[in-house]
PDB file of C-alpha atoms in Angstrom:
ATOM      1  CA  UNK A  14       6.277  -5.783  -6.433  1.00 67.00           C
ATOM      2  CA  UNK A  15       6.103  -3.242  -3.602  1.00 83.00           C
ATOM      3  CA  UNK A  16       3.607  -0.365  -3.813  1.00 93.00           C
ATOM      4  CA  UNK A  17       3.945   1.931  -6.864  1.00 94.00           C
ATOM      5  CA  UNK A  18       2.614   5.277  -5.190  1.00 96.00           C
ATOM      6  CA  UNK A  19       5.541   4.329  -2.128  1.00 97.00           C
ATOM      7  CA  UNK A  20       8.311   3.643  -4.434  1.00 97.00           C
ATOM      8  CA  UNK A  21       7.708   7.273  -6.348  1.00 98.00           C
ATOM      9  CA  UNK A  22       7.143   8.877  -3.095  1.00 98.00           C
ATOM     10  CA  UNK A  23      10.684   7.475  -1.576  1.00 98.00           C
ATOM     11  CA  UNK A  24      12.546   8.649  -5.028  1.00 98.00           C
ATOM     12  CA  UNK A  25      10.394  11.670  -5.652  1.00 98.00           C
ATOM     13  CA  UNK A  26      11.555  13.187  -1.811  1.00 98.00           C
ATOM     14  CA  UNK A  27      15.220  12.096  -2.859  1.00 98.00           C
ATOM     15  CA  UNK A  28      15.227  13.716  -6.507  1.00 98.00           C
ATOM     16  CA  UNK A  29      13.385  17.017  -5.007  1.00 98.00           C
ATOM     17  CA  UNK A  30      16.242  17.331  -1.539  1.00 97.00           C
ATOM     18  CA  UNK A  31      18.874  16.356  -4.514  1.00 97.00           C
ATOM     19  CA  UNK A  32      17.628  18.891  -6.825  1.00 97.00           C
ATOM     20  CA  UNK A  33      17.462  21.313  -4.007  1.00 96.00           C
ATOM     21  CA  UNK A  34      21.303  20.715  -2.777  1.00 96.00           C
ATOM     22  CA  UNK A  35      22.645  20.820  -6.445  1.00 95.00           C
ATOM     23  CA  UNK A  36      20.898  24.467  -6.680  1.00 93.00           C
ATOM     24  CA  UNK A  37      22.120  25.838  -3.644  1.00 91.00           C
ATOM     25  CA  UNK A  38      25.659  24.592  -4.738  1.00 92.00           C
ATOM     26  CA  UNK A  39      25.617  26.547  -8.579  1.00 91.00           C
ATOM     27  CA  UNK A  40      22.801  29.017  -8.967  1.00 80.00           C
ATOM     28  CA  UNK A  41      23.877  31.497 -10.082  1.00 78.00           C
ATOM     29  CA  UNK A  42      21.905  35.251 -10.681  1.00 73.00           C
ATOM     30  CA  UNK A  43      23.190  35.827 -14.064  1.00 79.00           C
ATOM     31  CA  UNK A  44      22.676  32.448 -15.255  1.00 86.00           C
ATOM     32  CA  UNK A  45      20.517  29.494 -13.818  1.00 92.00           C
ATOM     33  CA  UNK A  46      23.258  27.004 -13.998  1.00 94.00           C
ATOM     34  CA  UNK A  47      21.372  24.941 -11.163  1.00 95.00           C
ATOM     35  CA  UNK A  48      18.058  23.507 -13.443  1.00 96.00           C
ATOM     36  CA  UNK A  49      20.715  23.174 -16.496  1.00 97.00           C
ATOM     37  CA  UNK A  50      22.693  21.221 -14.219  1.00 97.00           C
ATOM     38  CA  UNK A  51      19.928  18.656 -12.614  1.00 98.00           C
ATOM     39  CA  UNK A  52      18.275  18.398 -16.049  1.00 98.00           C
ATOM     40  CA  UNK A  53      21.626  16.995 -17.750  1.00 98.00           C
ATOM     41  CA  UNK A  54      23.129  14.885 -14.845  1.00 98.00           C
ATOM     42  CA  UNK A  55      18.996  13.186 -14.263  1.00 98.00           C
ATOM     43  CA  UNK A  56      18.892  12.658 -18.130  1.00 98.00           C
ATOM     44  CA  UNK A  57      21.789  10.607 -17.778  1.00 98.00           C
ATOM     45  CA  UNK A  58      21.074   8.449 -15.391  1.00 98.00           C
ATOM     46  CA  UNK A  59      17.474   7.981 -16.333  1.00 98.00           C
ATOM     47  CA  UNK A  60      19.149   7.159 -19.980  1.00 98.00           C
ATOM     48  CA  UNK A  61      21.089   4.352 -18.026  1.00 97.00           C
ATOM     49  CA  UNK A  62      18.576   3.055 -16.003  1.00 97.00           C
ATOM     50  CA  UNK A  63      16.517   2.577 -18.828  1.00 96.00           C
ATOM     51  CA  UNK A  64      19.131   1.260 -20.885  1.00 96.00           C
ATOM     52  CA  UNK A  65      19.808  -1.164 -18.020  1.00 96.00           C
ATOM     53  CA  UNK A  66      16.496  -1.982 -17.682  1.00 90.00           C
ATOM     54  CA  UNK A  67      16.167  -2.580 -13.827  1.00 93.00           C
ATOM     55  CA  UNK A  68      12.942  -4.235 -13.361  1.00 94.00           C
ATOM     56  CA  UNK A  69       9.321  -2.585 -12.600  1.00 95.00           C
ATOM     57  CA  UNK A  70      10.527  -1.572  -9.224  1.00 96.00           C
ATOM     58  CA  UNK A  71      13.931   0.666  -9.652  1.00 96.00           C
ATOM     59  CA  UNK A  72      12.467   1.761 -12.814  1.00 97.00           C
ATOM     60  CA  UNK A  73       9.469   3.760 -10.228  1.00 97.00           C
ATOM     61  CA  UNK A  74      11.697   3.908  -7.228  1.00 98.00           C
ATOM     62  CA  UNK A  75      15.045   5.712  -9.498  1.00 98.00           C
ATOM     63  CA  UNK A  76      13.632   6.710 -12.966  1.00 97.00           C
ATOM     64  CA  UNK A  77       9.716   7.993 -12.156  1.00 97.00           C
ATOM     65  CA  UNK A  78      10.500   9.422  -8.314  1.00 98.00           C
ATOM     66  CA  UNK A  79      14.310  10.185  -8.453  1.00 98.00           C
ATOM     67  CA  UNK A  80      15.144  11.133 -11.719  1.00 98.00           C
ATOM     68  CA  UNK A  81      11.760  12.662 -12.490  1.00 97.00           C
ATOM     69  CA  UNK A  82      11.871  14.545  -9.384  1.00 98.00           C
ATOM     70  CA  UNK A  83      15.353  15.852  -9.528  1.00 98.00           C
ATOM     71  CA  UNK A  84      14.986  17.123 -13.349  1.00 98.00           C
ATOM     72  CA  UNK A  85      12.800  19.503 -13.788  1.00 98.00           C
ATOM     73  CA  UNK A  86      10.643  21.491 -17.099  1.00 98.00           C
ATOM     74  CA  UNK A  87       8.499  24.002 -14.806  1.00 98.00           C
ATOM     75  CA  UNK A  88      11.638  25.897 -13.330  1.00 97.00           C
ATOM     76  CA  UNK A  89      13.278  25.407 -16.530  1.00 97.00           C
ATOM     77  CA  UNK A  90      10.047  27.104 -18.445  1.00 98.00           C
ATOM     78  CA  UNK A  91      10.106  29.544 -15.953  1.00 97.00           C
ATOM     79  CA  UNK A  92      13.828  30.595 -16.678  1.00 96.00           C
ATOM     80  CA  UNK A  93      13.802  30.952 -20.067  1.00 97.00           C
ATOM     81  CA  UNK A  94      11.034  33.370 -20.178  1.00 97.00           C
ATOM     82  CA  UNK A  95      12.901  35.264 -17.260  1.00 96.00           C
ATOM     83  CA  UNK A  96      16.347  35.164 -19.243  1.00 96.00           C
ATOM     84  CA  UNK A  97      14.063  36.492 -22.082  1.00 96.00           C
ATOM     85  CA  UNK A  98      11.955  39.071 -20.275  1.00 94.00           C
ATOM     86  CA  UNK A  99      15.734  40.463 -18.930  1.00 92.00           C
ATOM     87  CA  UNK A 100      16.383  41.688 -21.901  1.00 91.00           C
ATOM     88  CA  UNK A 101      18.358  38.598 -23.260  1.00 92.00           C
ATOM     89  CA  UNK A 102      16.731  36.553 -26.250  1.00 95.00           C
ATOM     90  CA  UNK A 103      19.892  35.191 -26.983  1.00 96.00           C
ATOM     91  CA  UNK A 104      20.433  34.347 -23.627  1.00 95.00           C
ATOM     92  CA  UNK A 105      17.281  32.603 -22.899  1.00 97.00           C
ATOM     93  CA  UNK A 106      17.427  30.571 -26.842  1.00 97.00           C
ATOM     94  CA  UNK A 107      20.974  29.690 -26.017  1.00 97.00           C
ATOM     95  CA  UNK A 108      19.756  28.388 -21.813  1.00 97.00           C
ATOM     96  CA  UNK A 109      16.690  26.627 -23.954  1.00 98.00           C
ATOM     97  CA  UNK A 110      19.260  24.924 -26.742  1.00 98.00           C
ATOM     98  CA  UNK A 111      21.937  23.753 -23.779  1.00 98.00           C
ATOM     99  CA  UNK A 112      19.439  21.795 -21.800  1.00 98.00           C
ATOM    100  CA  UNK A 113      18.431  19.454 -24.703  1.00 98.00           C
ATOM    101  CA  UNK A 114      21.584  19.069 -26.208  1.00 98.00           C
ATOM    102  CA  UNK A 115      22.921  18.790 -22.434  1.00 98.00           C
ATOM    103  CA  UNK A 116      20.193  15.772 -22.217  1.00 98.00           C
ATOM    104  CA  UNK A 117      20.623  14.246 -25.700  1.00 98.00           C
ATOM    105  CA  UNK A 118      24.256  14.020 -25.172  1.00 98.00           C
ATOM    106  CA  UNK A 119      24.277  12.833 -21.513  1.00 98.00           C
ATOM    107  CA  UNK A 120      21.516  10.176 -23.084  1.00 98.00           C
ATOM    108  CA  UNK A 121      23.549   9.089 -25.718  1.00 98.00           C
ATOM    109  CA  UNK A 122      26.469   8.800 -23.627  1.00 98.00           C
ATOM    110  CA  UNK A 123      24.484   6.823 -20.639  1.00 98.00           C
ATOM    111  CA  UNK A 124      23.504   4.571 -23.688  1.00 97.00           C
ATOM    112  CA  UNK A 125      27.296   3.862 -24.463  1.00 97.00           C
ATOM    113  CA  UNK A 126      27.969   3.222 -20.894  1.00 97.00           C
ATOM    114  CA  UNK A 127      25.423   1.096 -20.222  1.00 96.00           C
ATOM    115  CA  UNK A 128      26.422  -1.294 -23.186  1.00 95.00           C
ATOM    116  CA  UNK A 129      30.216  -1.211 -21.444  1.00 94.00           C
ATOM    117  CA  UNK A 130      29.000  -2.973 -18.640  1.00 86.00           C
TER     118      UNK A 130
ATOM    119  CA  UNK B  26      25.874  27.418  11.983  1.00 68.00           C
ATOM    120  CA  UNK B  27      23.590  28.321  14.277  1.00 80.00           C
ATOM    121  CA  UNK B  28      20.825  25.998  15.929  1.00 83.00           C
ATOM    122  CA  UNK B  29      18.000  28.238  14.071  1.00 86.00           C
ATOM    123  CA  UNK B  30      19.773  27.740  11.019  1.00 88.00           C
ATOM    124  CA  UNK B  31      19.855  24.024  11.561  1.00 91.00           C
ATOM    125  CA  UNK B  32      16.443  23.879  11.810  1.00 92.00           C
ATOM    126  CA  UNK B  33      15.609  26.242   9.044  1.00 91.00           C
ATOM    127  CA  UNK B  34      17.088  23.860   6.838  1.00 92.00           C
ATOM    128  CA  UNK B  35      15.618  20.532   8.454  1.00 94.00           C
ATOM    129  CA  UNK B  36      12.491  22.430   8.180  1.00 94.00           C
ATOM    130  CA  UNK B  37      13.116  23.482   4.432  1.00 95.00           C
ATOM    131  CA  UNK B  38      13.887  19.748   3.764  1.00 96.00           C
ATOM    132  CA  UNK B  39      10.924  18.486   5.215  1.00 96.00           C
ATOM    133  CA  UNK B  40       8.299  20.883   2.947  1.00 96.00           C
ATOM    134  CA  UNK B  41      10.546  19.877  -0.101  1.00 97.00           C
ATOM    135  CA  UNK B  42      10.390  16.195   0.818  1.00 97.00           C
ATOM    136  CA  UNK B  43       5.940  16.319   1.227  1.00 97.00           C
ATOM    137  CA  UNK B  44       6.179  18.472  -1.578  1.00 97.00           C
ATOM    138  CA  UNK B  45       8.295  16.069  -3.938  1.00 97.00           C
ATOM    139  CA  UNK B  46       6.664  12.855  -2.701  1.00 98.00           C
ATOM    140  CA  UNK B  47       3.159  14.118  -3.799  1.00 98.00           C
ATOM    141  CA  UNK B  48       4.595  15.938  -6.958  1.00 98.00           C
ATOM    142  CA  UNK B  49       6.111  12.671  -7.914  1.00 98.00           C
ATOM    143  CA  UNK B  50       3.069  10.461  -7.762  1.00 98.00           C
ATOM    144  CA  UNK B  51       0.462  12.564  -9.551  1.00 98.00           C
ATOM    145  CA  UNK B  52       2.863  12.946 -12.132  1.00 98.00           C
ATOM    146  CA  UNK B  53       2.676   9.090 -12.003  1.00 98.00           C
ATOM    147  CA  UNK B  54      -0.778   8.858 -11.852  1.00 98.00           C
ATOM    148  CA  UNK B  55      -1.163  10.993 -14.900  1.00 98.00           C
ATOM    149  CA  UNK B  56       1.526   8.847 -16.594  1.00 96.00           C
ATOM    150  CA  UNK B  57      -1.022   5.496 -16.287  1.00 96.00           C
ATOM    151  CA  UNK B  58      -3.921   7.464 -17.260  1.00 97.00           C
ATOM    152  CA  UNK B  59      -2.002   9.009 -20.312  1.00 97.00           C
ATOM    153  CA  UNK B  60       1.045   6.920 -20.907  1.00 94.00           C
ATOM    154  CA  UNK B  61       3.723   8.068 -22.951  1.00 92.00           C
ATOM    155  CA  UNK B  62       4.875  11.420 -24.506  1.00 97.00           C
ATOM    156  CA  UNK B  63       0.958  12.711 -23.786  1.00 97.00           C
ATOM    157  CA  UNK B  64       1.192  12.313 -20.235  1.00 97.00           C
ATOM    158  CA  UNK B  65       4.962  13.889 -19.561  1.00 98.00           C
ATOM    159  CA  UNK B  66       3.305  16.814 -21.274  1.00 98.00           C
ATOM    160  CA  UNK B  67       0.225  17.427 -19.657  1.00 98.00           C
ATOM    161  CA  UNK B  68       2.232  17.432 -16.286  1.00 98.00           C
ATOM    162  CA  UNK B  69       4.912  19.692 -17.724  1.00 98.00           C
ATOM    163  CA  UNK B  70       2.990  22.309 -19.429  1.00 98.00           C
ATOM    164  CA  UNK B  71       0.184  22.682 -16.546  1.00 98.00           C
ATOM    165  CA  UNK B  72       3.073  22.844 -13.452  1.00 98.00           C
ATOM    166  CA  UNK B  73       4.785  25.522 -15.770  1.00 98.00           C
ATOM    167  CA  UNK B  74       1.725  27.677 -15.827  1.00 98.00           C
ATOM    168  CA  UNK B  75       0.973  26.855 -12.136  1.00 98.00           C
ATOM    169  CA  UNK B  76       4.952  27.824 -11.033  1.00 98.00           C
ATOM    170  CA  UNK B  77       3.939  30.635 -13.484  1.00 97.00           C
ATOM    171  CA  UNK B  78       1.577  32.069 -11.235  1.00 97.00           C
ATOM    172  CA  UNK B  79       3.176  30.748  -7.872  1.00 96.00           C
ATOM    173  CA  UNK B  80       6.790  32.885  -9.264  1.00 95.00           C
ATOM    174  CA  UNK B  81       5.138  36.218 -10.556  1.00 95.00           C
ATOM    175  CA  UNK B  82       2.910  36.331  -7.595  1.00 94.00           C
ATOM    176  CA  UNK B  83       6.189  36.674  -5.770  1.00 93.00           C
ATOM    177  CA  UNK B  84       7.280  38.469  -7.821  1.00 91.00           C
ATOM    178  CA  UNK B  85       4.645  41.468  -8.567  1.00 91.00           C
ATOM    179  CA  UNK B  86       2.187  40.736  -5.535  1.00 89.00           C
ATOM    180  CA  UNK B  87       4.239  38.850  -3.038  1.00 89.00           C
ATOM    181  CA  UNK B  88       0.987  37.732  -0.663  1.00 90.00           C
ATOM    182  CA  UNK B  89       2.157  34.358  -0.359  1.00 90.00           C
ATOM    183  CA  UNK B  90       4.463  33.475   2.222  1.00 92.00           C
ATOM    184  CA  UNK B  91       7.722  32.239   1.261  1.00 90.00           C
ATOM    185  CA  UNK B  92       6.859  28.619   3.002  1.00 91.00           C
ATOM    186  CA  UNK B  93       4.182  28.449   0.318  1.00 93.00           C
ATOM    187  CA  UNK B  94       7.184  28.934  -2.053  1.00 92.00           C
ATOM    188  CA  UNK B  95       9.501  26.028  -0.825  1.00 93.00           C
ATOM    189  CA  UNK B  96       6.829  23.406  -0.717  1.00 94.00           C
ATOM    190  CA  UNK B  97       4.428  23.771  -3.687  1.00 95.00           C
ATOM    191  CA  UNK B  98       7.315  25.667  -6.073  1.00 94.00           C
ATOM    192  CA  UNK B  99      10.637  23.753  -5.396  1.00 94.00           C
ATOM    193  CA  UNK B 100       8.769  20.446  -4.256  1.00 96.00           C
ATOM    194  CA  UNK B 101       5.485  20.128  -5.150  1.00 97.00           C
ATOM    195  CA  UNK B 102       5.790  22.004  -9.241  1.00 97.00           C
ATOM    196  CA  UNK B 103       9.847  20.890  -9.584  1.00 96.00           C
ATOM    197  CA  UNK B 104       9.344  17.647  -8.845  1.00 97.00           C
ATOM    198  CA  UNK B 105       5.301  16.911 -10.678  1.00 98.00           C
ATOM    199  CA  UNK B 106       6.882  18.315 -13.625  1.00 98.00           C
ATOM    200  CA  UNK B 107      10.297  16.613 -15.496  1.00 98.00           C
ATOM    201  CA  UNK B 108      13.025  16.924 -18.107  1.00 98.00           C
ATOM    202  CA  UNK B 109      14.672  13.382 -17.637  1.00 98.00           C
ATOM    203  CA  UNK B 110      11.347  11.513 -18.949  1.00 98.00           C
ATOM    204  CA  UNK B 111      10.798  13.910 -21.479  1.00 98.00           C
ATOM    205  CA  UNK B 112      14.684  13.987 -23.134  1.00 98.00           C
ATOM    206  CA  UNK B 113      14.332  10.065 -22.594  1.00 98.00           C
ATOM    207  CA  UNK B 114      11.393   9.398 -24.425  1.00 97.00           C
ATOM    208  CA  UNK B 115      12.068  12.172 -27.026  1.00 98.00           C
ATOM    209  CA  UNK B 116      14.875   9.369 -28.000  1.00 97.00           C
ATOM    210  CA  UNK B 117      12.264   6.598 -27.979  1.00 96.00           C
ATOM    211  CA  UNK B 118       9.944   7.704 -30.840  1.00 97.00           C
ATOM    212  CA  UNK B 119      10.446   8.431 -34.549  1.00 97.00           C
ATOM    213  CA  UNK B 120      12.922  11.101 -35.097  1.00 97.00           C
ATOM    214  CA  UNK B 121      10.018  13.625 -36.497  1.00 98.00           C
ATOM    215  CA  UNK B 122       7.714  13.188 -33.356  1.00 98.00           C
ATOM    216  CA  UNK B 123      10.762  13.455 -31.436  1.00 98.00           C
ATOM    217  CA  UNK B 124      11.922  16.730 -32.604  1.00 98.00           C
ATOM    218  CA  UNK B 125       7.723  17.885 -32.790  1.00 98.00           C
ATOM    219  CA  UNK B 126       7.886  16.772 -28.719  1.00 98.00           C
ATOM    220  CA  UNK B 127      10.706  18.656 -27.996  1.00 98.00           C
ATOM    221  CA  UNK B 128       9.484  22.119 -29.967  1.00 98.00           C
ATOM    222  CA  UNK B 129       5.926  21.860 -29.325  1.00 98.00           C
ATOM    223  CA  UNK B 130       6.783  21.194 -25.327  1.00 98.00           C
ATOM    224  CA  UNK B 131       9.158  24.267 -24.957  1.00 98.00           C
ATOM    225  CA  UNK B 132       6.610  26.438 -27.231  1.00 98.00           C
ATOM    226  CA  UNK B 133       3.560  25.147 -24.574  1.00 98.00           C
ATOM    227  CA  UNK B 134       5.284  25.321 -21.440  1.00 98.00           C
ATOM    228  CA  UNK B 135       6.848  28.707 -22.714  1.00 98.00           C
ATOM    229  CA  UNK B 136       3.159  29.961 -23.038  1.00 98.00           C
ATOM    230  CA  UNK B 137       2.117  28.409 -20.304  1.00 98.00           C
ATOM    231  CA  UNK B 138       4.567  30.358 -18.044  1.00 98.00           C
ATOM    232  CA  UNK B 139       3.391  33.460 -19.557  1.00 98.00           C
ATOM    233  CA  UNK B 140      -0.745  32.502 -19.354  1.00 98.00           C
ATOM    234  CA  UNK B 141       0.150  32.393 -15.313  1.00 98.00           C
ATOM    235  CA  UNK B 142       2.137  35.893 -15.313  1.00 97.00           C
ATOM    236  CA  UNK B 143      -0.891  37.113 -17.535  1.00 97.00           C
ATOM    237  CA  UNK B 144      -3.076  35.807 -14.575  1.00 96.00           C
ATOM    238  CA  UNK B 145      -1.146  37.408 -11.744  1.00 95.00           C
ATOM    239  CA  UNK B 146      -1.193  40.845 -13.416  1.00 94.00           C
ATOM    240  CA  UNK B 147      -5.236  40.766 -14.020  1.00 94.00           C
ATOM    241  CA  UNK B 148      -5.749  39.495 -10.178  1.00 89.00           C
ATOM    242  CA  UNK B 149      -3.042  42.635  -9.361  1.00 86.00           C
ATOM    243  CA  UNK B 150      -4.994  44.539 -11.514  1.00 82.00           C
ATOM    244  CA  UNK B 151      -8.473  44.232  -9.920  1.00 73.00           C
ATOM    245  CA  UNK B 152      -8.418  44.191  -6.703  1.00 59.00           C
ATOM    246  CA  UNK B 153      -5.902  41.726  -6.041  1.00 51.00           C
ATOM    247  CA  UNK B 154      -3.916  44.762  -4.030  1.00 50.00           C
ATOM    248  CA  UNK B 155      -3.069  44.380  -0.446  1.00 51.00           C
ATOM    249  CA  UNK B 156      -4.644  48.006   0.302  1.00 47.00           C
ATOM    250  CA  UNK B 157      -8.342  47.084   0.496  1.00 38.00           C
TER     251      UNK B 157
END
């Protein structure tokens, strides 16, 4: 097995560029369609991988650096307490509600997939 | 593009990619000490209070420099902190502790967000003002 702390390093720069790329591509002001975005599209393939079960190394290398890296709960924390504090409640419940039903569903559907191949 | 915009963005890049790599593995290191839902949480609700304070300081103080910004907010706090895990192992428990991870972890890292604005405005408060 190579060296845990290198195999999250690798992933964890590729899930934070990723991340990075996917928000300059659909942020949006009104609406922070980037971390909704990275959280749904990392759940699934963190629900695949794991469904796949990989092995001790992809598992660190994809799932704990990549995926972990390129979802993330601080900037999504962040934004619902900004959609809130704009003077949107329903706005910031309805951001909070999309990005775990976005994840359960993408989850559920990795798990489907992954039992198709 | 122009050649200083090239190497904005290399430059970007590169503080993201030290940032993620050492987000990544204390999140990992957490994860062996406290495996599990425990650990995921701990790293989720202390980066949300810490990108807490890093985002209102811009916001209401704006001392740090924006290269602060780009490598402890969108690599070091986006990547130490994750949704993936958390939605996956939601799945992997009984449904009641499932449900009781995914409230209790948007009601803490909800609070923790606002503990680190509550911070910013006491440091702007007393004395934390550029004029002295």
């Amino acid at each position: 097995m190579a060296n845990p702390a290198y195999l999250v390093a690798v992933g964890g720069i590729i899930g934070a560029l990723l991340r990075h790329l996917v928000s300059l591509a659909v942020e949006r002001e009104s609406f922070p369609t980037g971390t909704l975005t990275v959280n749904v599209l990392g759940s699934f393939v963190l629900g695949l991988l794991t469904a796949l079960d990989p092995g001790t190394d992809l598992l660190l290398l994809v799932g704990t650096g990549a995926c972990g890296a390129f979802t993330t709960f601080s900037s999504f924390s962040f934004n619902v307490v900004r959609l809130w504090e704009g003077g949107d409640p329903v706005k910031a419940a309805a951001y909070a509600v999309a990005n775990i039903v976005g994840a359960l569903a993408a989850i559920g559907l990795a798990r489907v997939v992954a039992s198709l191949l | 593009m122009q050649r200083r915009d090239w190497v904005y963005a290399l430059e970007t890049g590169l503080l993201i990619a030290v940032g993620g790599a050492a987000g990544a593995n204390l999140r990992y290191a957490i994860g062996t000490v406290l495996p599990g839902l425990q650990g995921t949480l701990v790293a989720n609700v202390t980066g949300s209070f810490l990108l807490g304070v890093l985002l209102y300081e811009a916001l209401y103080t704006d001392l740090l420099a924006e290269k602060t910004r780009v490598v402890f907010g969108t690599g070091f706090l986006s990547s130490y902190t994750t949704y993936s895990t958390f939605a996956v192992e939601s799945t992997t428990v009984p449904l009641w502790l499932g449900f009781l991870n995914v409230v209790g972890s948007y009601a803490l890292g909800i609070v923790a967000v606002l503990a680190g604005r509550r911070l910013v405005v006491a440091f702007t408060e007393t004395g934390g003002s550029t004029d002295g």
